PDB file of C-alpha atoms in Angstrom:
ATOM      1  CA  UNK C1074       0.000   0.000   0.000  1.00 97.00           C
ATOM      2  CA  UNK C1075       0.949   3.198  -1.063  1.00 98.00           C
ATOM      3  CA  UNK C1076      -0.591   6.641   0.922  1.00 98.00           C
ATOM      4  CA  UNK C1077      -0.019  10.216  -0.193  1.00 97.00           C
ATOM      5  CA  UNK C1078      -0.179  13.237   1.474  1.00 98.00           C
ATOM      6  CA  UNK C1079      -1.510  16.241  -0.602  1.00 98.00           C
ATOM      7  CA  UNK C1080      -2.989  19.207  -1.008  1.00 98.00           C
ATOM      8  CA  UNK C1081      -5.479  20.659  -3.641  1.00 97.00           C
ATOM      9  CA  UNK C1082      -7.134  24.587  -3.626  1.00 95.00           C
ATOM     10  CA  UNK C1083      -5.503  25.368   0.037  1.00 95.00           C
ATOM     11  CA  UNK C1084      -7.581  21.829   1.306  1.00 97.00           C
ATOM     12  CA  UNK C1085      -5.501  18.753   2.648  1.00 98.00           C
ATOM     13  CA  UNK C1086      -5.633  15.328   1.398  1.00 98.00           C
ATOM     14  CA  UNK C1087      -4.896  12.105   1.776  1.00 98.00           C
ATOM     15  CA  UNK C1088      -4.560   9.395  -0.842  1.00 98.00           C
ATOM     16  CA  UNK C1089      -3.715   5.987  -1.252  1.00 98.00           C
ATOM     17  CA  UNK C1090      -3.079   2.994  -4.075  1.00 98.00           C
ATOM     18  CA  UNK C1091      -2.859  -0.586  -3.621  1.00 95.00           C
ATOM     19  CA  UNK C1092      -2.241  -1.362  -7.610  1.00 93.00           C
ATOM     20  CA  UNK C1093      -5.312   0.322  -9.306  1.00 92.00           C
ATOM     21  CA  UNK C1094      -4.221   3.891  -9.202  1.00 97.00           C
ATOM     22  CA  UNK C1095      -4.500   6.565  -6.655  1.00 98.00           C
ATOM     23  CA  UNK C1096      -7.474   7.741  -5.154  1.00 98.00           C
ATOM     24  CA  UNK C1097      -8.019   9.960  -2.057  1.00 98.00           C
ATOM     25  CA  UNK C1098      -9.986  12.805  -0.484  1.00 98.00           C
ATOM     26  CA  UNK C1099      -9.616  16.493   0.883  1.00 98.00           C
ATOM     27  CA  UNK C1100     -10.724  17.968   4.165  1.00 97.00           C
ATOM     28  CA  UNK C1101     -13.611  19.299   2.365  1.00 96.00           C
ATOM     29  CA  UNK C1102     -14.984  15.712   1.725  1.00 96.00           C
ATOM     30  CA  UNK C1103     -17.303  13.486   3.152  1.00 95.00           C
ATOM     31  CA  UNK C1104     -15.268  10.278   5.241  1.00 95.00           C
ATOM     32  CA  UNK C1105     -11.994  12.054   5.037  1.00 98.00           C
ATOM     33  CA  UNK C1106     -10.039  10.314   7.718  1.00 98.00           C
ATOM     34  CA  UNK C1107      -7.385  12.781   8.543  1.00 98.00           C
ATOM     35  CA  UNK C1108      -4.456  13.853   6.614  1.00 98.00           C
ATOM     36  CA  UNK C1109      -1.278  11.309   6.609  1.00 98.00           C
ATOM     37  CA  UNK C1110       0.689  12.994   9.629  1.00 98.00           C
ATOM     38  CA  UNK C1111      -2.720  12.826  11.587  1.00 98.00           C
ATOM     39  CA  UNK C1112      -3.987   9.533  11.064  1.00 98.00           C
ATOM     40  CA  UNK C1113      -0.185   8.413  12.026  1.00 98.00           C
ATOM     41  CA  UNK C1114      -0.453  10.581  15.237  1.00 97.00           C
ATOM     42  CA  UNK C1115      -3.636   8.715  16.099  1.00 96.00           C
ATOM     43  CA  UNK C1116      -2.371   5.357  15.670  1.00 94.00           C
ATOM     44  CA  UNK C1117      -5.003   4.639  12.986  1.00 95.00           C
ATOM     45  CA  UNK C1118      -4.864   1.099  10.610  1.00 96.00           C
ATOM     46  CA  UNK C1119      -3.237   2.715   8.008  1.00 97.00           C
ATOM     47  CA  UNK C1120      -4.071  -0.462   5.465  1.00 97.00           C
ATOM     48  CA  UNK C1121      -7.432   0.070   6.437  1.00 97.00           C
ATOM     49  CA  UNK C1122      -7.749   3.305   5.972  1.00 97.00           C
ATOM     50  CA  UNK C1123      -5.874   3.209   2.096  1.00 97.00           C
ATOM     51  CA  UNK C1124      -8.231   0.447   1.391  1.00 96.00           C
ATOM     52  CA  UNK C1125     -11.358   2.621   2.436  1.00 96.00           C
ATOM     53  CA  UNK C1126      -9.881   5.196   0.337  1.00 97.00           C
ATOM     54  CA  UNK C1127      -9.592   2.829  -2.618  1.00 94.00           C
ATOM     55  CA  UNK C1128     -13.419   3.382  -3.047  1.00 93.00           C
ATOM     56  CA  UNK C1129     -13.105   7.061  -3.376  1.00 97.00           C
ATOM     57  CA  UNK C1130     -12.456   9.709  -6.366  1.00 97.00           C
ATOM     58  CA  UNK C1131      -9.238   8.770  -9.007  1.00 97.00           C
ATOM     59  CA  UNK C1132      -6.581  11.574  -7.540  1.00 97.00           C
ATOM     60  CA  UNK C1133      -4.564  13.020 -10.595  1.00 97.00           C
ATOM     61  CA  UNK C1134      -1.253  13.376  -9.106  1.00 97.00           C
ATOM     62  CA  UNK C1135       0.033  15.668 -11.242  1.00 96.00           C
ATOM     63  CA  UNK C1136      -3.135  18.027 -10.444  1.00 97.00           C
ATOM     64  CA  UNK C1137      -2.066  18.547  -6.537  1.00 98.00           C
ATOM     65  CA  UNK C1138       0.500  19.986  -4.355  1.00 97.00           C
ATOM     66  CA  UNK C1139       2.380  16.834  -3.281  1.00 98.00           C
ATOM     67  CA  UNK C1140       3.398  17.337   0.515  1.00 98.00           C
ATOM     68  CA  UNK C1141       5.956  15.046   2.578  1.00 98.00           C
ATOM     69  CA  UNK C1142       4.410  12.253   4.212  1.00 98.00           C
ATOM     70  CA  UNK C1143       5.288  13.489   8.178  1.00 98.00           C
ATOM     71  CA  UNK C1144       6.246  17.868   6.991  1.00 98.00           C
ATOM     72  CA  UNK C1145       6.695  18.469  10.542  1.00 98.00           C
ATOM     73  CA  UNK C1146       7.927  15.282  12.214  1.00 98.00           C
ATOM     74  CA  UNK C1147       8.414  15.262  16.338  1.00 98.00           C
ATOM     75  CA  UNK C1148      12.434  14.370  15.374  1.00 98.00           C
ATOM     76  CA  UNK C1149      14.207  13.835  12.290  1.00 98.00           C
ATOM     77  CA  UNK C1150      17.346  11.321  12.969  1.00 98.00           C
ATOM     78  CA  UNK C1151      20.071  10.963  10.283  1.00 98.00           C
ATOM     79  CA  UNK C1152      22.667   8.481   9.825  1.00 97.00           C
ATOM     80  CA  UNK C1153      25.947   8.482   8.644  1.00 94.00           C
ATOM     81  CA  UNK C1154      28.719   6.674   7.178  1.00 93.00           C
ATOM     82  CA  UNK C1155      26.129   3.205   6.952  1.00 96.00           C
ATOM     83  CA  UNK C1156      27.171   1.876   3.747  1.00 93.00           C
ATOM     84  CA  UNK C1157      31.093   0.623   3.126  1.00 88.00           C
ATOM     85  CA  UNK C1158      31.263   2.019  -0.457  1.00 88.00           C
ATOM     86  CA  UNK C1159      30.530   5.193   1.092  1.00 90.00           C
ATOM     87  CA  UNK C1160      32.761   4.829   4.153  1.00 85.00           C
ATOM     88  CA  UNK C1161      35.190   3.596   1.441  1.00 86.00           C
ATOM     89  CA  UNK C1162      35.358   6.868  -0.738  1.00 86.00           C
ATOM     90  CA  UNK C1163      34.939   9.147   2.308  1.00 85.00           C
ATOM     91  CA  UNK C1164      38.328   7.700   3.439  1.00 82.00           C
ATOM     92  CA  UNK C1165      36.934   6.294   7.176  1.00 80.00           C
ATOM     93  CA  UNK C1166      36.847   3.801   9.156  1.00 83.00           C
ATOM     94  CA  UNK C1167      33.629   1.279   9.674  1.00 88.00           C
ATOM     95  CA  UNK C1168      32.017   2.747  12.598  1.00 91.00           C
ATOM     96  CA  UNK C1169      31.263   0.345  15.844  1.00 95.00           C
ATOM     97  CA  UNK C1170      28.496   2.980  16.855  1.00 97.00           C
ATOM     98  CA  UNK C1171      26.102   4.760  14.470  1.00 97.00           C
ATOM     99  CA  UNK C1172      27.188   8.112  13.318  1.00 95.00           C
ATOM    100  CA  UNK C1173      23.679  10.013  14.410  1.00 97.00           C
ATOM    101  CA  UNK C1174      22.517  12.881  13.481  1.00 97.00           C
ATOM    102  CA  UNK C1175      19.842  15.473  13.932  1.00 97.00           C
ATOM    103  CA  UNK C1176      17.952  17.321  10.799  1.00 98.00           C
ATOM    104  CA  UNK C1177      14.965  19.742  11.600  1.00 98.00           C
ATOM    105  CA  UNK C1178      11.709  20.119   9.713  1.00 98.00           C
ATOM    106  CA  UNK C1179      12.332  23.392   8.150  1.00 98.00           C
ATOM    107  CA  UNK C1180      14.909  21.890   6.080  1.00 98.00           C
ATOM    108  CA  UNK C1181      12.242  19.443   4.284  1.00 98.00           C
ATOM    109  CA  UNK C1182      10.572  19.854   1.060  1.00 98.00           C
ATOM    110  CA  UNK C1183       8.320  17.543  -0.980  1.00 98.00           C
ATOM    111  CA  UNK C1184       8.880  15.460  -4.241  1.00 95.00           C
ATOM    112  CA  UNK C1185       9.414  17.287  -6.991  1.00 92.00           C
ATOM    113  CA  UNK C1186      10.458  20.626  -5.218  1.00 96.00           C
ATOM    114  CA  UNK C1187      13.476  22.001  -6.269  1.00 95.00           C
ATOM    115  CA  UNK C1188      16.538  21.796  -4.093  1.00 96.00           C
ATOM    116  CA  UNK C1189      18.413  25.140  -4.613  1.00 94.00           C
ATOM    117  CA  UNK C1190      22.448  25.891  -3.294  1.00 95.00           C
ATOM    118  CA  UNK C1191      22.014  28.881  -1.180  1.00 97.00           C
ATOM    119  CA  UNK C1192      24.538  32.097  -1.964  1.00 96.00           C
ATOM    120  CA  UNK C1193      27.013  31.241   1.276  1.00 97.00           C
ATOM    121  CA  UNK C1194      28.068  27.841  -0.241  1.00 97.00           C
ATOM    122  CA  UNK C1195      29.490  26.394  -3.281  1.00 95.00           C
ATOM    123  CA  UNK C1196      29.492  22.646  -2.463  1.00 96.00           C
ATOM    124  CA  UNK C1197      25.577  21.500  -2.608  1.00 97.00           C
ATOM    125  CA  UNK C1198      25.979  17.972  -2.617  1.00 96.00           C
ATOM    126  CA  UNK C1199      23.332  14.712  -2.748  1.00 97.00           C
ATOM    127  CA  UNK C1200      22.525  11.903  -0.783  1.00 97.00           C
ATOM    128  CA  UNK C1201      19.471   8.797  -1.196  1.00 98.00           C
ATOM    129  CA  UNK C1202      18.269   7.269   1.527  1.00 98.00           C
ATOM    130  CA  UNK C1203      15.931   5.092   2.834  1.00 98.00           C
ATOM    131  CA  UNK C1204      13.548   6.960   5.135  1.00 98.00           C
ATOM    132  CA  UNK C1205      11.586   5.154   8.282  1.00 98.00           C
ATOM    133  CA  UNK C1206       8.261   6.652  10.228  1.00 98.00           C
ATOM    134  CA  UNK C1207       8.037   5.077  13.090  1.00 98.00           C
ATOM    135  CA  UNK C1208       4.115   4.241  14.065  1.00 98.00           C
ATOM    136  CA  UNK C1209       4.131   3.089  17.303  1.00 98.00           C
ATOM    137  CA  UNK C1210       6.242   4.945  20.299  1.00 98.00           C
ATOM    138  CA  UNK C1211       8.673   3.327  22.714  1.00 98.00           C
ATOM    139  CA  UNK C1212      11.883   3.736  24.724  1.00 98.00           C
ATOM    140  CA  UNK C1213      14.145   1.103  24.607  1.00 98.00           C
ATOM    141  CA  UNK C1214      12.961  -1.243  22.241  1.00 98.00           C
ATOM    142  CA  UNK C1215      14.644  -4.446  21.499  1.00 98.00           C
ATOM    143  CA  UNK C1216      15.760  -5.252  17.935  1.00 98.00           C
ATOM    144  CA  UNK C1217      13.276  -8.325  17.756  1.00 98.00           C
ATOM    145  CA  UNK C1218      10.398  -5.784  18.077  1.00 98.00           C
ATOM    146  CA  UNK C1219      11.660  -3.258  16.558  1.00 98.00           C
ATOM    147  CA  UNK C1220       9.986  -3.759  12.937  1.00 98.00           C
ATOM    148  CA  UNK C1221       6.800  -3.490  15.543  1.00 98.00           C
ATOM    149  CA  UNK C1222       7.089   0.147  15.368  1.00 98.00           C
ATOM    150  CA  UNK C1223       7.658   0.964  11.721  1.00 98.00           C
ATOM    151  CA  UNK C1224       4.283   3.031  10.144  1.00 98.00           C
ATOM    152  CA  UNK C1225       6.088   2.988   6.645  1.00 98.00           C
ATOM    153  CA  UNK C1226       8.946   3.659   4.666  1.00 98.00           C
ATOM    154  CA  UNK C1227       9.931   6.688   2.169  1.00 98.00           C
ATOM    155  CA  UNK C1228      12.814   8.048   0.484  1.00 98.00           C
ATOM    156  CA  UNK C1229      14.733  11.254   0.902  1.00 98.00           C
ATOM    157  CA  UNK C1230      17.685  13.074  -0.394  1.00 98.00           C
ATOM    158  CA  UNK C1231      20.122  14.813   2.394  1.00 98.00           C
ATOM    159  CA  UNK C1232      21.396  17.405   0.305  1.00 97.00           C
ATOM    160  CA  UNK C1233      24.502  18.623   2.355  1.00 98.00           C
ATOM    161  CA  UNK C1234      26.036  22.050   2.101  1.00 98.00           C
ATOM    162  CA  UNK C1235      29.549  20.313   1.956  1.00 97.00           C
ATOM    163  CA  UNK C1236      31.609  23.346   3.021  1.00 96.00           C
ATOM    164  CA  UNK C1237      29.626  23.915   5.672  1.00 97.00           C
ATOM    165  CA  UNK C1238      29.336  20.149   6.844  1.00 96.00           C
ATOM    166  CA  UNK C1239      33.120  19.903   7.253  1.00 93.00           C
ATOM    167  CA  UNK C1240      33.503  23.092   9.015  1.00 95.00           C
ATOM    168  CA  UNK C1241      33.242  21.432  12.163  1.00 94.00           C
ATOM    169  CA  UNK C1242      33.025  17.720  13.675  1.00 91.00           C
ATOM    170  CA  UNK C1243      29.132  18.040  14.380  1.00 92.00           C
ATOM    171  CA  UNK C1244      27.054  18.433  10.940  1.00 94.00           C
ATOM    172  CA  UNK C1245      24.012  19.931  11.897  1.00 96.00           C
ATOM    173  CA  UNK C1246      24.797  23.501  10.243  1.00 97.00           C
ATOM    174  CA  UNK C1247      25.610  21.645   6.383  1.00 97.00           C
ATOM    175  CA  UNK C1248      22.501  19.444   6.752  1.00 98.00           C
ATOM    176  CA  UNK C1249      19.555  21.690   7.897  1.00 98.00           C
ATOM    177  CA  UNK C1250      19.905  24.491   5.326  1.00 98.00           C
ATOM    178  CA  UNK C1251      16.282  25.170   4.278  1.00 98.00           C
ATOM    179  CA  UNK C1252      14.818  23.639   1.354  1.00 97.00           C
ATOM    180  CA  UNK C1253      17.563  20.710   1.344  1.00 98.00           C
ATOM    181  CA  UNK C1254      15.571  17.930   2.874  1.00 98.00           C
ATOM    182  CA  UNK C1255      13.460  16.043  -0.185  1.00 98.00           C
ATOM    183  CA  UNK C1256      11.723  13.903   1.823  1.00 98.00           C
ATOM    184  CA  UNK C1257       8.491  11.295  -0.607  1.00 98.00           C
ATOM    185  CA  UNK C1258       7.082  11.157  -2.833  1.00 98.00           C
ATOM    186  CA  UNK C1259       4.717   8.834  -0.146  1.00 98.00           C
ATOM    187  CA  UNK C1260       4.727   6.582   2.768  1.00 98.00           C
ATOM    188  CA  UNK C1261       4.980   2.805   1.615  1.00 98.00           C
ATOM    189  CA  UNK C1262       3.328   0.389   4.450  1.00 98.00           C
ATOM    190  CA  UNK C1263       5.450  -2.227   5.416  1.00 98.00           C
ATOM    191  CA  UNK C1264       3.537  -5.385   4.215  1.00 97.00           C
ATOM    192  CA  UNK C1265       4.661  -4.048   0.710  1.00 97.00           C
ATOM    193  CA  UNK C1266       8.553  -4.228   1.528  1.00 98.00           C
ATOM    194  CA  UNK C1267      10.838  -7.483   2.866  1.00 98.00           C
ATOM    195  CA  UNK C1268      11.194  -6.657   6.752  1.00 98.00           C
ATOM    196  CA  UNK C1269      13.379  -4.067   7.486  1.00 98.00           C
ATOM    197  CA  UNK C1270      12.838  -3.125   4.019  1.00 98.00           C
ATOM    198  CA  UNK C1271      15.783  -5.007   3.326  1.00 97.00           C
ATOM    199  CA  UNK C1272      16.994  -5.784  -0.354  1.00 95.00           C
ATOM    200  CA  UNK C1273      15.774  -2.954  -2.032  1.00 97.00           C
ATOM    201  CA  UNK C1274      17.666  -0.996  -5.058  1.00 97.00           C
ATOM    202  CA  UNK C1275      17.954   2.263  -3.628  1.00 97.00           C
ATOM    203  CA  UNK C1276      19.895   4.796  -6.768  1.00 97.00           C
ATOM    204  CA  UNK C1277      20.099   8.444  -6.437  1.00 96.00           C
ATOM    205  CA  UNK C1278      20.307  10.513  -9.893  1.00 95.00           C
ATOM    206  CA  UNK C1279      21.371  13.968 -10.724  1.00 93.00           C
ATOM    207  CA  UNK C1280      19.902  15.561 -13.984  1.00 90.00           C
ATOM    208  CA  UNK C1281      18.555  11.749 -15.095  1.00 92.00           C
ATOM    209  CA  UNK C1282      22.451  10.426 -14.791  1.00 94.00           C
ATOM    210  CA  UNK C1283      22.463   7.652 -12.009  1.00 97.00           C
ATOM    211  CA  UNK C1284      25.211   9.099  -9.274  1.00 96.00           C
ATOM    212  CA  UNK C1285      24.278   6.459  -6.601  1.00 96.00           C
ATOM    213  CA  UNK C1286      23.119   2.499  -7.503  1.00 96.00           C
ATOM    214  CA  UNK C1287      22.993  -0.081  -4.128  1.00 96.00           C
ATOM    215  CA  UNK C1288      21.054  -1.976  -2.251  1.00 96.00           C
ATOM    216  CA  UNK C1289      19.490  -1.516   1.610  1.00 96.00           C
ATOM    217  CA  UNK C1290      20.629  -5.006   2.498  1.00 94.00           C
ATOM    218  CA  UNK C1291      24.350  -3.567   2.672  1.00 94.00           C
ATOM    219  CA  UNK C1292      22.934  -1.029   5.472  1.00 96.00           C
ATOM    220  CA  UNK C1293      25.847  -1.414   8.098  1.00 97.00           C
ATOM    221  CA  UNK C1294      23.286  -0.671  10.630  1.00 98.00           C
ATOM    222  CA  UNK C1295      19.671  -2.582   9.920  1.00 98.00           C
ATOM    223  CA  UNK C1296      16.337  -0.688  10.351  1.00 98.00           C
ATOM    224  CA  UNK C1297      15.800  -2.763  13.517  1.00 98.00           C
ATOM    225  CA  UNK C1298      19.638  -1.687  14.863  1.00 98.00           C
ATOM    226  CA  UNK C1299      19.030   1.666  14.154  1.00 98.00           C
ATOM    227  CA  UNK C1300      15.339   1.978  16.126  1.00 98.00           C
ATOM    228  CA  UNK C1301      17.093  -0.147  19.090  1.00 98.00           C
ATOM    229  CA  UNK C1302      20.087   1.845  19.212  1.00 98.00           C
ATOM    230  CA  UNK C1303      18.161   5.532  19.065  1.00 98.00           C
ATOM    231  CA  UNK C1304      15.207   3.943  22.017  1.00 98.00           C
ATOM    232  CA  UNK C1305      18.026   3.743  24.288  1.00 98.00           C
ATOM    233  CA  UNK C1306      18.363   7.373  24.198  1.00 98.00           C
ATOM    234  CA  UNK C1307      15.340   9.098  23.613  1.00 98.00           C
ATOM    235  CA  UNK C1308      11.781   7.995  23.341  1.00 98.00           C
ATOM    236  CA  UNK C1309      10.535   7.038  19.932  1.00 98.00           C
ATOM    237  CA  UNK C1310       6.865   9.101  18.901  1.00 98.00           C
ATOM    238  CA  UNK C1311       4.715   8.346  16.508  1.00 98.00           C
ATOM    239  CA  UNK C1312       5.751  10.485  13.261  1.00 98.00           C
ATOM    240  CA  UNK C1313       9.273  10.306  13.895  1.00 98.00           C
ATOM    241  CA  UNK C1314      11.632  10.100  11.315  1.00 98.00           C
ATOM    242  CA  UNK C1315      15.070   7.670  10.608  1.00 98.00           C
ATOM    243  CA  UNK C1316      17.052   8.600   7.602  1.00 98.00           C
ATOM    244  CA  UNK C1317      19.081   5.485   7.413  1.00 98.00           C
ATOM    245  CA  UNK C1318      22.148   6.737   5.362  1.00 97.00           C
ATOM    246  CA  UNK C1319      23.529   7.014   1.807  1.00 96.00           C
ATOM    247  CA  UNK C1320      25.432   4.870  -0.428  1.00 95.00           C
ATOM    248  CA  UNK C1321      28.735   5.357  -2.333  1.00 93.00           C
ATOM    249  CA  UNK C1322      28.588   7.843  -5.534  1.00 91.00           C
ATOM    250  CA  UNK C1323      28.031  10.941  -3.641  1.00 95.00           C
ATOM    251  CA  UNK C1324      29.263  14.174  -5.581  1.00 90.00           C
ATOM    252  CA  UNK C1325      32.025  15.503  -3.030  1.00 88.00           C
ATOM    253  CA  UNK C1326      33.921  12.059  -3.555  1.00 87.00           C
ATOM    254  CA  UNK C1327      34.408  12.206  -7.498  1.00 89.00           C
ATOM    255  CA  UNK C1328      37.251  12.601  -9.380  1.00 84.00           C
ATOM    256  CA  UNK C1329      36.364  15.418 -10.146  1.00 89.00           C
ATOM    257  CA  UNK C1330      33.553  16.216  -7.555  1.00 88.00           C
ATOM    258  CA  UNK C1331      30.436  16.930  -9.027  1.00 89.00           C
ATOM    259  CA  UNK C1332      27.766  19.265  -7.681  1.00 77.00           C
TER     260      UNK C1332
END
């Protein structure tokens, strides 16, 4: 199951597709459920709800505002350095710990927005990942239940100010410029992916050219690892956000870097 979150004429909608196209409604409608961020806040079925909305109006996708699927999570949790290629051309060392991260919401934009290099930096780089909502809160969750508390599963693109990244050890300035956080196009449920989401193609492109082509079964640190790990510190909410990491083939590493 697939479930957007949109908007149409200032309204908010929600829509979903389970193979026969998408189709969804707006506050203004009859049985709307909530938008995506609410319904996840509320701990509602989420495969019952996009097969309720399978029964409503075709959605045109290309005739609404596409918004992420969580715009203003409770926390937004990046990871780096999780894939070896990466690790490789970044000259590092595997880490034994997760390299965690914060981003905020007022770096994220939806699909199809355009990411755009502010005036104080030259190096605007890319990054794919695999994004995770988390559905169901908890501290301290052990790795066998972890997968428990997964709502769905996205994609984003950390675009990194470079220069400013490296400025200093922490990153938090070079990833939470705004507008640099593409982050959908839409929530995938996890029935619909191998647990963990494990063994998908994940391939970043720049102007159509692939940059980035792996797979999320080379993750150093698993979906599960990663919610167990983060639980120990900090409670888990519903709507929170894991960004799990990016492959090898980002532009700072070519020879010659590419931006």
């Amino acid at each position: 199951m697939r479930i957007l979150n949109f908007e149409i004429g200032g309204s908010p909608g929600i829509a979903a597709d389970e193979g026969s196209g998408w189709h969804g409604l707006t506050q203004r409608d009859g049985g709307f459920p909530g938008t995506l961020p609410e319904v996840i806040a509320q701990d509602a079925d989420l495969l019952r709800i996009g097969r309720s909305l399978g029964q409503s109006p075709a959605i045109d996708l290309s005739a609404v505002r596409l918004l992420p699927p969580v715009p203003v999570p409770p926390k937004i949790l990046a990871v780096g350095l999780n894939y070896n290629d990466h690790l490789e051309e970044s000259g590092l060392k595997k880490p034994d710990y997760p390299e965690i991260f914060a981003r905020f919401a007022t770096s994220l934009i939806a699909h199809q927005e355009p990411i755009r290099r502010p005036r104080e930096s030259t190096a605007l780089d890319y990054e794919a990942e695999l994004a995770v909502v988390i559905g169901k809160p908890g501290r301290r969750i052990p790795k066998e239940q972890a997968l428990d508390h997964v709502a769905g599963y996205s994609l984003f693109n950390d675009a990194s100010l470079r220069d400013f990244q490296l400025r200093t050890p922490q990153w938090t300035m070079g990833k939470n410029f705004d507008g640099t956080g593409s982050f959908g196009p839409w929530l995938v449920t996890p029935d619909a992916v191998p647990p963990g989401a494990r063994g998908l193609r994940i391939q970043g492109r720049l102007n159509g050219r692939v940059m980035q082509d792996s797979r999320t079964d080379l993750l150093i640190f698993s979906v599960a690892t990663l919610i167990e790990t983060i639980s120990v510190a900090m409670s888990l909410e519903r709507g929170d956000v894991i960004i799990t990491g990016t492959p090898g083939g980002v532009g700072a590493a070519r020879k010659p870097p590419v931006s």
